[in-house]
């Protein structure tokens, strides 16, 4: 497995592979890899001749009062996870390599970035779309792998690829969970033992939603009220949002029908966690 810190070296390696007719998968990450990332790397390695993992904590997608400085990092560990899961190259640039002082170009996707995390985190998706576009240009993958935990991110990237004619396939992969259902996330490391226990309320509540829908619940307002009250019963949890939206353009719905996304962002202590249930 190779490690490249520059765009130039990464391009050189990928161009060589492409000349040999090899297919390339990309797994974009911000490092501090867990089993969720590992599942993306394994899938990419199974479906492509070569797999690139990018490890870059992207400053552009963090707001002023967010956790950029505290975001957990452990590159040595990331390398060993990548190697074991079958990655061929890690692209690990520094911020100046991605954003030199004279950087002025951004990628915006409208409308589906306005609600959910977009309204809590202004500029977040502009940062995600800009860095992901750059990663797509630098590594020219045939396929790119993203977790379904970040459901809005996945929908936004799919839309960007469609609208801007990127020649690649975006593949969403199932959320990997802890034994109590909490979605794996690099941010779970911020939780105290007490908060960690409390955080299970998110998945439990989404499981309730799934059950209610399977039993015929179709009233979005009624279901939302019930979900809010279930999360509010957990004293350590504070809701940022819980929304029931259509699964494509992510607009709020009144009547529940497929494809439906129920997305939640909940603060447990100081840690903001997201999770969702997708009915398709
Ligand atoms: O999901 C993430 O870890 C990040 O948003 C991504 C896609 C790697 C872009 O920085």
XYZ file of C-alpha atoms and ligand atoms in Angstrom:
290
model
C 0.000 0.000 0.000
C 1.317 3.431 -0.983
C 0.854 6.734 0.845
C 0.823 9.957 -1.195
C 0.740 13.426 0.340
C 0.532 15.409 -2.891
C -2.030 15.675 -5.663
C 0.722 15.265 -8.241
C 1.945 11.929 -6.848
C -1.632 10.648 -6.487
C -2.481 11.562 -10.087
C 0.705 9.867 -11.313
C -0.130 6.594 -9.537
C -3.786 6.573 -10.650
C -2.893 7.463 -14.268
C -0.536 4.490 -14.357
C -3.317 2.176 -13.142
C -5.772 3.590 -15.680
C -3.271 3.077 -18.514
C -3.190 -0.591 -17.525
C -6.984 -0.691 -17.823
C -7.535 -1.086 -14.073
C -10.707 0.154 -12.360
C -10.428 2.495 -9.378
C -12.634 2.862 -6.289
C -12.425 5.879 -3.967
C -13.369 5.971 -0.280
C -13.291 9.607 0.903
C -12.795 9.904 4.680
C -11.720 12.338 7.363
C -9.675 9.613 9.064
C -10.037 8.126 12.561
C -11.443 5.142 10.724
C -13.959 2.741 12.275
C -15.811 -0.363 11.094
C -18.129 1.823 8.987
C -15.194 3.095 6.914
C -13.716 -0.388 6.899
C -16.895 -1.759 5.298
C -16.606 0.888 2.535
C -12.958 -0.014 1.854
C -13.769 -3.743 1.790
C -16.613 -3.134 -0.682
C -14.441 -0.959 -2.893
C -11.625 -3.523 -2.844
C -14.118 -6.252 -3.825
C -15.594 -4.216 -6.703
C -12.499 -2.488 -8.145
C -8.953 -3.450 -9.167
C -7.510 -0.615 -7.077
C -8.815 1.290 -4.043
C -7.817 4.789 -2.957
C -8.714 6.012 0.542
C -8.446 9.746 1.139
C -7.724 10.819 4.705
C -8.258 14.557 5.063
C -9.990 16.495 7.839
C -11.563 19.073 5.557
C -11.531 22.492 7.292
C -13.994 23.915 4.738
C -16.900 21.793 5.973
C -16.583 22.834 9.645
C -18.407 25.886 10.995
C -16.673 28.495 13.189
C -17.845 26.969 16.473
C -17.543 23.346 15.403
C -15.014 20.658 16.331
C -12.289 21.090 13.665
C -9.496 21.429 16.249
C -10.759 18.565 18.428
C -11.649 16.218 15.562
C -9.940 12.911 16.464
C -6.892 11.908 14.416
C -4.754 8.736 14.357
C -3.064 8.314 11.001
C -0.940 5.294 12.016
C -4.062 3.375 13.001
C -5.871 4.538 9.836
C -3.001 3.155 7.738
C -3.186 -0.252 9.368
C -7.000 -0.424 8.921
C -6.632 0.578 5.244
C -3.892 -1.980 4.640
C -5.896 -4.815 6.243
C -9.081 -3.895 4.359
C -7.277 -3.990 0.990
C -6.596 -0.328 0.099
C -3.828 0.262 -2.459
C -3.216 3.966 -1.897
C -3.898 6.506 0.844
C -4.121 10.128 -0.266
C -3.218 12.155 2.833
C -2.799 15.811 1.901
C -2.204 18.735 4.253
C -4.698 21.652 4.183
C -2.323 23.833 2.064
C -2.103 21.088 -0.559
C -5.906 21.163 -0.947
C -6.474 24.876 -0.316
C -3.534 27.087 -1.249
C -3.782 30.757 -0.233
C -5.200 31.759 -3.640
C -8.135 29.305 -3.571
C -11.418 30.946 -4.647
C -13.658 28.251 -6.207
C -16.544 26.434 -4.540
C -19.207 23.886 -5.470
C -22.787 24.538 -4.323
C -25.772 22.231 -4.585
C -28.995 24.166 -3.913
C -32.304 23.131 -2.429
C -31.505 19.699 -0.966
C -28.751 21.328 1.116
C -31.176 23.816 2.686
C -32.972 21.643 5.273
C -31.791 19.085 7.853
C -28.034 19.486 8.574
C -27.866 22.313 6.013
C -29.947 24.640 8.168
C -27.958 23.867 11.351
C -24.582 23.967 9.627
C -24.443 26.800 7.067
C -21.631 26.258 4.548
C -21.178 22.620 5.549
C -22.349 21.093 2.264
C -20.499 23.700 0.215
C -17.355 22.464 1.984
C -18.266 18.811 1.423
C -19.133 19.296 -2.279
C -15.992 21.330 -2.923
C -13.632 18.815 -1.341
C -15.412 15.793 -2.829
C -15.257 17.402 -6.322
C -11.537 17.962 -5.851
C -11.043 14.370 -4.679
C -12.995 13.109 -7.710
C -10.789 15.174 -10.058
C -7.554 14.140 -8.350
C -8.299 10.398 -8.149
C -10.698 9.973 -11.161
C -12.493 6.963 -9.633
C -14.920 4.673 -11.458
C -16.847 4.261 -8.203
C -16.974 6.261 -4.976
C -18.259 4.864 -1.656
C -20.150 6.786 1.050
C -21.972 5.679 4.205
C -25.772 5.905 4.423
C -25.467 7.277 7.969
C -24.830 10.650 6.336
C -28.028 10.368 4.292
C -28.202 14.023 3.277
C -24.526 14.045 2.287
C -25.115 10.967 0.122
C -28.170 12.540 -1.575
C -26.290 15.814 -2.147
C -23.251 14.076 -3.660
C -25.464 11.937 -5.923
C -27.196 15.121 -7.129
C -23.878 16.903 -7.687
C -22.524 13.965 -9.711
C -25.700 13.906 -11.808
C -25.920 17.689 -12.318
C -22.216 18.284 -13.003
C -21.698 15.156 -15.139
C -18.993 13.478 -13.120
C -18.241 10.216 -14.898
C -18.460 7.871 -11.916
C -20.904 5.861 -9.858
C -21.767 6.910 -6.285
C -22.415 3.911 -4.057
C -24.199 4.234 -0.699
C -23.347 1.588 1.897
C -25.347 0.473 4.966
C -24.683 2.076 8.354
C -22.550 -0.070 10.638
C -23.806 -0.113 14.244
C -22.676 -0.858 17.782
C -24.409 -3.724 19.637
C -27.051 -1.341 21.066
C -27.739 0.142 17.622
C -25.732 3.388 17.920
C -24.372 4.242 14.463
C -20.560 4.024 14.320
C -19.051 7.483 14.089
C -15.637 8.989 14.755
C -17.476 11.459 17.028
C -18.685 8.655 19.360
C -15.262 8.929 21.054
C -16.379 12.290 22.533
C -19.124 10.590 24.610
C -18.713 9.913 28.342
C -19.848 6.405 29.440
C -23.159 7.884 30.630
C -23.701 9.790 27.370
C -22.706 6.736 25.357
C -25.532 4.790 27.031
C -28.010 7.623 26.485
C -27.067 7.894 22.776
C -28.793 4.569 22.054
C -32.119 6.444 22.267
C -31.598 7.717 18.694
C -31.570 4.348 16.962
C -34.211 2.988 19.330
C -36.518 5.838 18.310
C -35.844 5.317 14.592
C -36.593 1.604 15.045
C -39.903 2.619 16.611
C -40.619 4.731 13.505
C -39.874 1.769 11.251
C -42.245 -0.411 13.266
C -45.011 2.240 13.299
C -44.764 2.588 9.506
C -44.845 -1.170 9.011
C -48.043 -1.195 11.108
C -49.630 1.355 8.791
C -48.813 4.786 10.262
C -48.978 7.299 7.384
C -49.441 10.622 9.222
C -46.075 12.452 9.295
C -47.178 14.986 11.925
C -48.412 12.321 14.334
C -45.320 10.159 13.933
C -42.958 13.124 14.335
C -44.670 14.118 17.598
C -44.217 10.599 18.961
C -40.537 10.465 17.897
C -39.797 13.849 19.493
C -41.444 12.801 22.755
C -39.470 9.531 22.857
C -36.136 11.337 22.431
C -37.128 14.067 24.909
C -37.626 11.381 27.573
C -33.835 10.897 27.583
C -32.520 13.707 29.834
C -29.025 13.786 28.263
C -30.361 14.114 24.708
C -31.352 17.361 23.014
C -32.923 17.350 19.547
C -31.348 19.522 16.814
C -33.902 18.234 14.340
C -35.999 15.229 13.522
C -37.576 15.439 10.074
C -39.647 13.243 7.790
C -38.744 14.101 4.182
C -39.043 12.591 0.728
C -36.041 10.396 -0.077
C -34.902 12.296 -3.169
C -35.174 16.075 -2.788
C -35.435 15.864 1.006
C -38.547 18.060 1.250
C -40.879 17.660 4.276
C -43.895 15.391 3.695
C -47.331 15.261 5.314
C -48.284 11.762 4.197
C -45.718 8.989 4.565
C -44.833 7.154 1.374
C -41.741 5.570 -0.146
C -39.003 6.681 -0.616
C -39.015 8.334 2.795
C -36.112 9.540 4.897
C -36.522 10.042 8.643
C -33.416 11.933 9.661
C -32.376 12.951 13.165
C -29.610 15.098 14.624
C -29.406 14.888 18.393
C -26.955 16.425 20.835
C -25.889 14.108 23.617
C -23.902 16.295 25.992
C -21.801 18.407 23.632
C -21.660 15.765 20.901
C -23.888 16.133 17.864
C -24.900 12.724 16.480
C -26.892 11.957 13.329
C -28.756 8.877 12.216
C -31.676 8.013 9.953
C -34.137 5.441 8.750
C -34.679 5.162 4.998
C -37.922 3.545 3.860
C -37.547 2.430 0.253
O -18.229 11.886 5.380
C -17.096 12.395 5.558
O -16.242 11.873 6.309
C -16.756 13.697 4.866
O -17.853 14.553 4.827
C -16.151 13.508 3.457
C -17.161 12.885 2.499
C -14.921 12.637 3.547
C -15.742 14.860 2.873
O -14.770 15.489 3.660
